[in-house]
mmCIF file of C-alpha atoms in Angstrom:
data_model
loop_
_atom_site.group_PDB
_atom_site.id
_atom_site.type_symbol
_atom_site.label_atom_id
_atom_site.label_comp_id
_atom_site.label_asym_id
_atom_site.label_seq_id
_atom_site.Cartn_x
_atom_site.Cartn_y
_atom_site.Cartn_z
ATOM 1 C CA MET A 1 29.730 176.075 103.316
ATOM 2 C CA ALA A 2 26.018 175.580 103.875
ATOM 3 C CA GLU A 3 24.013 178.751 104.344
ATOM 4 C CA SER A 4 23.349 179.829 107.908
ATOM 5 C CA GLY A 5 20.419 177.949 109.384
ATOM 6 C CA ASN A 6 20.719 175.079 106.932
ATOM 7 C CA ARG A 7 22.280 171.713 107.608
ATOM 8 C CA LEU A 8 25.511 170.844 105.831
ATOM 9 C CA THR A 9 24.651 168.480 102.988
ATOM 10 C CA VAL A 10 26.691 165.396 102.114
ATOM 11 C CA GLY A 11 26.210 164.027 98.619
ATOM 12 C CA VAL A 12 26.679 160.380 97.676
ATOM 13 C CA VAL A 13 27.064 160.163 93.905
ATOM 14 C CA ALA A 14 26.873 157.263 91.465
ATOM 15 C CA GLU A 15 30.195 156.147 89.999
ATOM 16 C CA SER A 16 30.501 156.534 86.237
ATOM 17 C CA ARG A 17 33.855 154.833 85.637
ATOM 18 C CA SER A 18 33.483 151.613 83.671
ATOM 19 C CA GLY A 19 33.478 148.553 85.931
ATOM 20 C CA GLU A 20 33.305 150.550 89.175
ATOM 21 C CA ARG A 21 30.657 148.942 91.376
ATOM 22 C CA ARG A 22 31.575 150.451 94.734
ATOM 23 C CA VAL A 23 29.800 153.366 96.394
ATOM 24 C CA ALA A 24 31.314 155.865 98.837
ATOM 25 C CA MET A 25 28.650 155.599 101.552
ATOM 26 C CA VAL A 26 26.462 152.747 102.771
ATOM 27 C CA PRO A 27 23.060 152.958 104.490
ATOM 28 C CA LYS A 28 24.282 151.674 107.857
ATOM 29 C CA LEU A 29 26.545 154.740 108.221
ATOM 30 C CA VAL A 30 23.945 157.326 107.213
ATOM 31 C CA ALA A 31 22.581 157.493 110.764
ATOM 32 C CA ARG A 32 26.094 158.192 112.068
ATOM 33 C CA LEU A 33 26.348 161.209 109.781
ATOM 34 C CA ALA A 34 22.869 162.351 110.802
ATOM 35 C CA GLN A 35 24.003 162.360 114.419
ATOM 36 C CA ARG A 36 26.456 165.058 113.388
ATOM 37 C CA GLY A 37 23.579 167.107 112.058
ATOM 38 C CA LEU A 38 24.459 166.321 108.451
ATOM 39 C CA ARG A 39 21.869 165.954 105.710
ATOM 40 C CA VAL A 40 22.698 163.065 103.367
ATOM 41 C CA VAL A 41 21.549 163.261 99.745
ATOM 42 C CA VAL A 42 22.017 160.162 97.573
ATOM 43 C CA GLU A 43 21.963 160.136 93.790
ATOM 44 C CA PRO A 44 19.345 157.569 92.692
ATOM 45 C CA GLY A 45 21.021 154.268 91.839
ATOM 46 C CA ALA A 46 24.313 155.197 93.514
ATOM 47 C CA GLY A 47 24.455 151.950 95.459
ATOM 48 C CA ALA A 48 23.055 149.635 92.796
ATOM 49 C CA GLY A 49 26.430 148.147 91.860
ATOM 50 C CA ALA A 50 26.987 147.158 95.482
ATOM 51 C CA GLN A 51 23.487 145.678 95.852
ATOM 52 C CA LEU A 52 22.390 148.643 97.978
ATOM 53 C CA ALA A 53 18.894 149.777 97.013
ATOM 54 C CA ASP A 54 17.707 153.374 97.097
ATOM 55 C CA ASP A 55 15.045 152.366 99.639
ATOM 56 C CA ALA A 56 17.750 151.191 102.046
ATOM 57 C CA TYR A 57 19.270 154.672 102.030
ATOM 58 C CA VAL A 58 15.887 156.330 102.498
ATOM 59 C CA GLN A 59 15.027 154.032 105.399
ATOM 60 C CA ALA A 60 18.370 154.948 106.977
ATOM 61 C CA GLY A 61 17.443 158.638 106.870
ATOM 62 C CA ALA A 62 18.958 159.827 103.584
ATOM 63 C CA GLU A 63 17.179 161.665 100.785
ATOM 64 C CA LEU A 64 17.270 160.951 97.061
ATOM 65 C CA GLY A 65 18.229 163.911 94.906
ATOM 66 C CA ASP A 66 20.981 165.927 93.253
ATOM 67 C CA ALA A 67 24.019 164.772 95.230
ATOM 68 C CA TRP A 68 26.410 166.825 93.058
ATOM 69 C CA ALA A 69 24.957 170.046 94.503
ATOM 70 C CA ALA A 70 25.878 169.080 98.075
ATOM 71 C CA ASP A 71 28.392 170.947 100.243
ATOM 72 C CA VAL A 72 30.467 167.774 100.601
ATOM 73 C CA VAL A 73 30.557 165.189 97.804
ATOM 74 C CA LEU A 74 31.746 161.635 98.433
ATOM 75 C CA LYS A 75 33.205 159.514 95.611
ATOM 76 C CA VAL A 76 35.231 156.396 95.005
ATOM 77 C CA ALA A 77 36.998 157.033 91.668
ATOM 78 C CA PRO A 78 38.342 160.417 90.515
ATOM 79 C CA PRO A 79 35.684 162.598 88.879
ATOM 80 C CA SER A 80 35.586 162.921 85.107
ATOM 81 C CA GLU A 81 35.875 166.349 83.484
ATOM 82 C CA ASN A 82 32.104 166.377 83.087
ATOM 83 C CA GLU A 83 31.616 165.501 86.750
ATOM 84 C CA VAL A 84 33.949 168.267 87.891
ATOM 85 C CA GLY A 85 31.667 170.633 86.005
ATOM 86 C CA LYS A 86 28.762 169.506 88.191
ATOM 87 C CA LEU A 87 30.512 170.631 91.378
ATOM 88 C CA LYS A 88 29.966 174.147 92.656
ATOM 89 C CA PRO A 89 33.001 176.237 93.698
ATOM 90 C CA GLY A 90 33.857 175.657 97.341
ATOM 91 C CA THR A 91 32.559 172.084 97.371
ATOM 92 C CA VAL A 92 34.534 169.651 99.511
ATOM 93 C CA LEU A 93 35.294 166.517 97.503
ATOM 94 C CA ILE A 94 36.457 163.297 99.183
ATOM 95 C CA GLY A 95 37.554 160.211 97.250
ATOM 96 C CA PHE A 96 40.371 158.305 95.594
ATOM 97 C CA LEU A 97 41.714 161.178 93.468
ATOM 98 C CA ASP A 98 45.060 159.747 92.287
ATOM 99 C CA PRO A 99 47.088 162.916 93.000
ATOM 100 C CA ARG A 100 50.395 161.304 92.045
ATOM 101 C CA GLY A 101 49.260 159.373 89.015
ATOM 102 C CA ALA A 102 46.913 162.007 87.544
ATOM 103 C CA PRO A 103 48.136 165.491 88.522
ATOM 104 C CA ASP A 104 46.149 167.029 85.652
ATOM 105 C CA GLY A 105 42.954 166.003 87.421
ATOM 106 C CA ILE A 106 44.063 167.772 90.588
ATOM 107 C CA GLU A 107 44.867 170.920 88.607
ATOM 108 C CA GLU A 108 41.377 170.766 87.112
ATOM 109 C CA LEU A 109 39.878 170.628 90.601
ATOM 110 C CA GLU A 110 42.000 173.615 91.617
ATOM 111 C CA ARG A 111 40.750 175.634 88.651
ATOM 112 C CA ALA A 112 37.168 174.735 89.540
ATOM 113 C CA GLY A 113 37.629 175.968 93.100
ATOM 114 C CA ILE A 114 37.076 172.535 94.647
ATOM 115 C CA ARG A 115 38.502 171.695 98.060
ATOM 116 C CA ALA A 116 39.661 168.142 97.487
ATOM 117 C CA PHE A 117 40.790 165.475 99.946
ATOM 118 C CA ALA A 118 42.353 162.297 98.547
ATOM 119 C CA MET A 119 41.849 159.117 100.554
ATOM 120 C CA GLU A 120 45.178 157.727 99.301
ATOM 121 C CA ALA A 121 46.950 160.826 100.667
ATOM 122 C CA VAL A 122 45.821 160.307 104.271
ATOM 123 C CA PRO A 123 49.043 160.073 106.328
ATOM 124 C CA ARG A 124 49.792 156.537 107.436
ATOM 125 C CA ILE A 125 50.028 157.321 111.136
ATOM 126 C CA SER A 126 48.465 155.494 114.060
ATOM 127 C CA ARG A 127 45.600 157.895 114.722
ATOM 128 C CA ALA A 128 44.584 157.828 111.061
ATOM 129 C CA GLN A 129 44.399 154.041 110.754
ATOM 130 C CA ALA A 130 40.602 154.101 110.656
ATOM 131 C CA MET A 131 40.829 156.390 107.600
ATOM 132 C CA ASP A 132 43.326 154.201 105.736
ATOM 133 C CA ALA A 133 41.326 153.343 102.631
ATOM 134 C CA LEU A 134 44.386 152.010 100.823
ATOM 135 C CA SER A 135 44.697 149.307 103.468
ATOM 136 C CA SER A 136 40.998 148.485 103.610
ATOM 137 C CA GLN A 137 40.769 148.062 99.849
ATOM 138 C CA SER A 138 44.071 146.181 99.704
ATOM 139 C CA SER A 139 42.673 143.641 102.140
ATOM 140 C CA VAL A 140 39.821 143.036 99.696
ATOM 141 C CA SER A 141 42.275 142.754 96.800
ATOM 142 C CA GLY A 142 44.490 140.250 98.619
ATOM 143 C CA TYR A 143 41.564 138.011 99.504
ATOM 144 C CA ARG A 144 40.011 138.121 96.056
ATOM 145 C CA ALA A 145 43.349 137.577 94.302
ATOM 146 C CA VAL A 146 43.626 134.115 95.833
ATOM 147 C CA LEU A 147 40.096 133.189 94.776
ATOM 148 C CA LEU A 148 40.838 134.334 91.229
ATOM 149 C CA ALA A 149 44.117 132.426 91.179
ATOM 150 C CA ALA A 150 42.465 129.260 92.527
ATOM 151 C CA GLU A 151 39.797 129.500 89.821
ATOM 152 C CA LYS A 152 42.418 129.729 87.073
ATOM 153 C CA PHE A 153 44.673 127.055 88.570
ATOM 154 C CA THR A 154 44.111 123.640 87.019
ATOM 155 C CA ARG A 155 44.743 121.669 90.207
ATOM 156 C CA PHE A 156 43.675 121.628 93.854
ATOM 157 C CA PHE A 157 45.064 124.076 96.399
ATOM 158 C CA PRO A 158 44.867 121.686 99.409
ATOM 159 C CA MET A 159 46.438 118.286 99.848
ATOM 160 C CA LEU A 160 43.830 115.569 99.369
ATOM 161 C CA THR A 161 44.161 111.975 100.458
ATOM 162 C CA THR A 162 41.670 109.718 98.725
ATOM 163 C CA ALA A 163 41.258 106.050 97.812
ATOM 164 C CA ALA A 164 42.581 107.007 94.383
ATOM 165 C CA GLY A 165 45.764 108.416 95.849
ATOM 166 C CA THR A 166 47.186 111.573 97.426
ATOM 167 C CA VAL A 167 47.108 114.961 95.737
ATOM 168 C CA PRO A 168 49.924 117.265 96.897
ATOM 169 C CA PRO A 169 49.082 120.828 97.931
ATOM 170 C CA ALA A 170 49.745 123.775 95.637
ATOM 171 C CA LYS A 171 52.826 125.835 96.355
ATOM 172 C CA VAL A 172 51.883 129.517 96.482
ATOM 173 C CA LEU A 173 54.331 132.423 96.544
ATOM 174 C CA VAL A 174 53.136 135.936 97.378
ATOM 175 C CA LEU A 175 55.437 138.786 96.389
ATOM 176 C CA GLY A 176 54.964 141.802 98.629
ATOM 177 C CA ALA A 177 53.934 141.410 102.266
ATOM 178 C CA GLY A 178 51.874 144.542 102.769
ATOM 179 C CA VAL A 179 48.166 144.421 103.604
ATOM 180 C CA ALA A 180 47.217 142.771 100.299
ATOM 181 C CA GLY A 181 50.067 140.282 100.474
ATOM 182 C CA LEU A 182 49.394 139.213 104.052
ATOM 183 C CA GLN A 183 45.693 138.804 103.309
ATOM 184 C CA ALA A 184 46.571 136.721 100.250
ATOM 185 C CA LEU A 185 48.876 134.506 102.285
ATOM 186 C CA ALA A 186 46.256 133.988 104.981
ATOM 187 C CA THR A 187 43.568 133.178 102.413
ATOM 188 C CA ALA A 188 45.768 130.748 100.469
ATOM 189 C CA LYS A 189 46.671 129.081 103.763
ATOM 190 C CA ARG A 190 42.988 128.655 104.592
ATOM 191 C CA LEU A 191 42.495 127.010 101.220
ATOM 192 C CA GLY A 192 45.157 124.483 102.131
ATOM 193 C CA ALA A 193 48.095 125.638 100.014
ATOM 194 C CA GLN A 194 51.727 125.661 101.063
ATOM 195 C CA THR A 195 52.408 129.372 101.374
ATOM 196 C CA THR A 196 55.564 131.466 101.114
ATOM 197 C CA GLY A 197 55.865 135.246 101.262
ATOM 198 C CA TYR A 198 58.576 137.572 99.998
ATOM 199 C CA ASP A 199 59.293 141.241 100.635
ATOM 200 C CA VAL A 200 62.357 143.468 100.445
ATOM 201 C CA ARG A 201 61.485 144.779 103.923
ATOM 202 C CA PRO A 202 62.997 142.214 106.300
ATOM 203 C CA GLU A 203 60.926 143.379 109.278
ATOM 204 C CA VAL A 204 57.760 141.889 107.744
ATOM 205 C CA GLY A 205 59.233 138.403 107.853
ATOM 206 C CA GLU A 206 57.812 137.861 111.330
ATOM 207 C CA GLN A 207 54.351 138.918 110.136
ATOM 208 C CA VAL A 208 54.552 136.419 107.298
ATOM 209 C CA ARG A 209 55.548 133.623 109.662
ATOM 210 C CA SER A 210 52.832 134.602 112.163
ATOM 211 C CA ILE A 211 50.121 133.546 109.692
ATOM 212 C CA GLY A 212 51.734 130.179 109.042
ATOM 213 C CA ALA A 213 53.683 130.984 105.887
ATOM 214 C CA LYS A 214 57.377 130.651 105.163
ATOM 215 C CA PHE A 215 59.454 133.740 104.415
ATOM 216 C CA LEU A 216 61.608 133.778 101.301
ATOM 217 C CA ASP A 217 64.836 135.599 102.147
ATOM 218 C CA LEU A 218 66.818 136.643 99.083
ATOM 219 C CA GLY A 219 69.262 138.787 101.028
ATOM 220 C CA ILE A 220 68.105 142.109 99.505
ATOM 221 C CA GLU A 221 66.619 144.815 101.733
ATOM 222 C CA ALA A 222 64.878 148.081 100.750
ATOM 223 C CA VAL A 223 63.278 149.700 103.773
ATOM 224 C CA GLY A 224 61.489 152.942 102.814
ATOM 225 C CA GLU A 225 59.269 155.561 104.439
ATOM 226 C CA GLY A 226 55.598 155.392 105.377
ATOM 227 C CA GLY A 227 55.472 151.610 105.404
ATOM 228 C CA TYR A 228 56.454 151.297 101.749
ATOM 229 C CA ALA A 229 59.556 149.763 100.271
ATOM 230 C CA ARG A 230 62.041 152.204 98.735
ATOM 231 C CA GLU A 231 62.927 151.912 95.075
ATOM 232 C CA LEU A 232 65.824 149.527 94.504
ATOM 233 C CA THR A 233 69.021 150.607 92.796
ATOM 234 C CA ALA A 234 69.751 149.226 89.324
ATOM 235 C CA GLU A 235 72.246 146.745 90.755
ATOM 236 C CA GLU A 236 69.829 145.632 93.456
ATOM 237 C CA ARG A 237 67.029 145.164 90.925
ATOM 238 C CA ALA A 238 69.220 143.023 88.707
ATOM 239 C CA GLU A 239 70.299 140.805 91.595
ATOM 240 C CA GLN A 240 66.759 140.593 92.960
ATOM 241 C CA GLN A 241 65.416 139.492 89.594
ATOM 242 C CA ARG A 242 68.109 136.873 89.193
ATOM 243 C CA ARG A 243 67.382 135.352 92.594
ATOM 244 C CA LEU A 244 63.614 135.675 92.226
ATOM 245 C CA THR A 245 63.632 134.072 88.790
ATOM 246 C CA GLU A 246 65.326 131.037 90.248
ATOM 247 C CA ALA A 247 62.954 130.880 93.233
ATOM 248 C CA ILE A 248 59.723 131.416 91.276
ATOM 249 C CA THR A 249 60.263 128.304 89.164
ATOM 250 C CA LYS A 250 59.619 126.199 92.276
ATOM 251 C CA PHE A 251 56.053 127.508 92.750
ATOM 252 C CA ASP A 252 52.712 126.633 91.156
ATOM 253 C CA VAL A 253 51.006 129.973 91.843
ATOM 254 C CA VAL A 254 52.595 133.409 92.189
ATOM 255 C CA ILE A 255 50.577 136.393 93.431
ATOM 256 C CA THR A 256 52.234 139.782 93.078
ATOM 257 C CA THR A 257 51.278 142.847 95.138
ATOM 258 C CA ALA A 258 54.317 145.141 94.897
ATOM 259 C CA LEU A 259 53.520 148.818 94.325
ATOM 260 C CA VAL A 260 55.457 152.066 94.728
ATOM 261 C CA PRO A 261 52.994 155.016 94.932
ATOM 262 C CA GLY A 262 53.176 157.316 91.935
ATOM 263 C CA ARG A 263 55.577 155.112 89.991
ATOM 264 C CA LYS A 264 55.418 152.198 87.605
ATOM 265 C CA ALA A 265 55.174 148.909 89.449
ATOM 266 C CA PRO A 266 58.517 147.084 89.713
ATOM 267 C CA THR A 267 59.038 144.046 87.490
ATOM 268 C CA LEU A 268 59.471 141.027 89.745
ATOM 269 C CA VAL A 269 58.382 138.116 87.558
ATOM 270 C CA THR A 270 60.395 137.897 84.353
ATOM 271 C CA ALA A 271 59.518 135.996 81.193
ATOM 272 C CA ASP A 272 62.246 133.509 82.107
ATOM 273 C CA ALA A 273 60.647 132.959 85.512
ATOM 274 C CA VAL A 274 57.283 132.233 83.890
ATOM 275 C CA LYS A 275 58.947 129.879 81.428
ATOM 276 C CA GLY A 276 60.434 127.901 84.316
ATOM 277 C CA MET A 277 57.147 127.508 86.235
ATOM 278 C CA PRO A 278 55.257 124.197 86.146
ATOM 279 C CA ALA A 279 52.744 123.779 83.323
ATOM 280 C CA GLY A 280 49.293 124.898 84.449
ATOM 281 C CA GLY A 281 50.762 127.461 86.822
ATOM 282 C CA VAL A 282 49.249 130.888 87.490
ATOM 283 C CA VAL A 283 50.654 134.376 87.961
ATOM 284 C CA LEU A 284 48.030 136.695 89.471
ATOM 285 C CA ASP A 285 49.324 140.264 89.100
ATOM 286 C CA LEU A 286 47.631 142.777 91.407
ATOM 287 C CA ALA A 287 49.783 145.614 90.091
ATOM 288 C CA GLY A 288 48.222 145.634 86.636
ATOM 289 C CA GLU A 289 46.904 149.193 86.949
ATOM 290 C CA SER A 290 50.466 150.434 87.501
ATOM 291 C CA GLY A 291 52.013 148.450 84.668
ATOM 292 C CA GLY A 292 52.231 145.082 86.394
ATOM 293 C CA ASN A 293 54.837 143.155 88.372
ATOM 294 C CA CYS A 294 55.102 140.482 85.683
ATOM 295 C CA GLU A 295 56.964 141.158 82.465
ATOM 296 C CA LEU A 296 54.290 139.314 80.482
ATOM 297 C CA SER A 297 51.238 140.923 82.092
ATOM 298 C CA ARG A 298 48.676 142.723 79.979
ATOM 299 C CA PRO A 299 46.602 144.969 82.264
ATOM 300 C CA GLY A 300 42.986 143.852 82.336
ATOM 301 C CA GLU A 301 43.646 140.618 80.431
ATOM 302 C CA ASP A 302 44.484 136.951 80.908
ATOM 303 C CA VAL A 303 47.243 135.562 78.721
ATOM 304 C CA VAL A 304 48.841 132.131 78.526
ATOM 305 C CA GLU A 305 52.579 131.881 77.980
ATOM 306 C CA HIS A 306 54.646 128.687 78.367
ATOM 307 C CA ASP A 307 51.482 126.908 79.622
ATOM 308 C CA VAL A 308 51.227 129.412 82.496
ATOM 309 C CA THR A 309 48.245 131.754 82.891
ATOM 310 C CA ILE A 310 49.193 135.368 83.617
ATOM 311 C CA SER A 311 46.247 137.417 84.862
ATOM 312 C CA ALA A 312 46.322 141.150 85.613
ATOM 313 C CA PRO A 313 42.810 142.129 86.724
ATOM 314 C CA LEU A 314 41.937 145.793 87.187
ATOM 315 C CA ASN A 315 40.036 147.381 90.071
ATOM 316 C CA VAL A 316 39.966 144.136 92.014
ATOM 317 C CA PRO A 317 38.102 145.536 95.086
ATOM 318 C CA SER A 318 35.167 146.384 92.822
ATOM 319 C CA GLY A 319 34.729 142.650 92.301
ATOM 320 C CA MET A 320 33.508 142.451 95.908
ATOM 321 C CA PRO A 321 31.549 145.726 95.945
ATOM 322 C CA THR A 322 29.360 145.169 98.986
ATOM 323 C CA HIS A 323 32.055 144.677 101.597
ATOM 324 C CA ALA A 324 34.556 146.876 99.743
ATOM 325 C CA SER A 325 32.019 149.723 99.861
ATOM 326 C CA GLU A 326 31.290 149.109 103.525
ATOM 327 C CA LEU A 327 34.963 149.283 104.464
ATOM 328 C CA TYR A 328 35.598 152.308 102.262
ATOM 329 C CA ALA A 329 32.561 154.131 103.646
ATOM 330 C CA ARG A 330 33.907 153.689 107.158
ATOM 331 C CA ASN A 331 37.231 155.204 106.083
ATOM 332 C CA VAL A 332 35.450 158.140 104.443
ATOM 333 C CA THR A 333 33.212 158.678 107.467
ATOM 334 C CA GLU A 334 36.210 158.852 109.794
ATOM 335 C CA LEU A 335 37.848 161.508 107.609
ATOM 336 C CA LEU A 336 34.615 163.439 107.185
ATOM 337 C CA GLU A 337 34.107 163.567 110.944
ATOM 338 C CA LEU A 338 37.544 165.153 111.218
ATOM 339 C CA LEU A 339 36.435 167.918 108.840
ATOM 340 C CA VAL A 340 33.113 168.592 110.566
ATOM 341 C CA THR A 341 32.474 169.812 114.097
ATOM 342 C CA ALA A 342 30.191 168.015 116.549
ATOM 343 C CA GLU A 343 27.575 170.633 115.641
ATOM 344 C CA GLY A 344 27.716 169.708 111.976
ATOM 345 C CA GLU A 345 29.705 172.689 110.724
ATOM 346 C CA LEU A 346 32.546 172.425 108.237
ATOM 347 C CA LYS A 347 35.889 173.264 109.836
ATOM 348 C CA LEU A 348 39.060 172.611 107.857
ATOM 349 C CA ASP A 349 41.908 172.713 110.338
ATOM 350 C CA PHE A 350 45.071 172.616 108.258
ATOM 351 C CA SER A 351 47.216 172.620 111.383
ATOM 352 C CA ASP A 352 46.076 168.988 111.735
ATOM 353 C CA GLU A 353 48.571 166.788 109.869
ATOM 354 C CA VAL A 354 45.845 164.428 108.688
ATOM 355 C CA VAL A 355 43.721 167.213 107.231
ATOM 356 C CA ALA A 356 46.743 168.908 105.670
ATOM 357 C CA GLY A 357 48.137 165.638 104.333
ATOM 358 C CA ALA A 358 44.881 164.504 102.715
ATOM 359 C CA ASN A 359 44.206 167.899 101.119
ATOM 360 C CA VAL A 360 45.319 167.950 97.477
ATOM 361 C CA ALA A 361 43.415 170.940 96.086
ATOM 362 C CA GLY A 362 41.790 174.153 97.280
ATOM 363 C CA ARG A 363 43.672 174.890 100.484
ATOM 364 C CA GLU A 364 44.241 178.602 99.850
ATOM 365 C CA GLY A 365 41.450 180.653 101.284
ATOM 366 C CA SER A 366 39.468 177.577 102.295
ATOM 367 C CA ALA A 367 39.824 177.609 106.074
ATOM 368 C CA SER A 368 36.411 177.796 107.695
#
């Protein structure tokens, strides 16, 4: 907590993780924080990866300085061990903290006395939609996945009729019809491809059709909690793979988006499915960071098997850092405003299900 008479400081730090170009706050939202009486301190160069100059932050009302010493520190990626050491006990940390995938990091924050709030742990309820950073970044991933797939594909996406003849449109299948999948379908449709979506949640079929795509119904359902699909049984997985393998061979491009939080990504595209795809085809695997949805994926690499390119890029939103940062900063700002009173004082109300749900470290003795 800031000392009496001083404004609460919010620190915007530079990301150190390799390849991370996003930043947790953008200049256009600094004034919104200032209206709450908050003092914003930006680490020099924090926005460079997103083409946001230090001067833009200063002109928006922020200061340049030691952002790690702030009362509230905003991040994108989880802090390294060295970065945790820069935080003072009692600091409120907000960011993607991977509480399920990296519990050791959360324990380290606990030992350091940090009050941590994970953006991926924000409850997926209606009043928290503006804080849903998973969805905002997934929308970036879905859009960019299609552009990456189109670049690697050796043929046109749209149908072209020319004096030299007619070129048929590419057939694109998107596996997983969450935010990323729906954005991918819409983007592929805009590029002129024939689009088909698949998901084990039958209720999303109408959403797939609403954006002009067909829905692939394999007769297997797995409705889970919180908007996610539940994990399939062994028998269901075997049957799903058999039916998917047969279906995938009819498509030129397959984009996979299926994730189960805290678990290895399910294998949806087998080696046999890749083998049956047309030569020059593409599998764009958005689940690479969780092991991949394709049996042949190598996270962070492009490989060619059976004349099909399998690509599993990592940290896809960082490839569009400007808009990804802008969307993420809005999510962070919404959560931060829930933790701070209108007078600019920190108030952690753990009776609020959003506050309690997002908190992953430092709850005991932290109520203000």
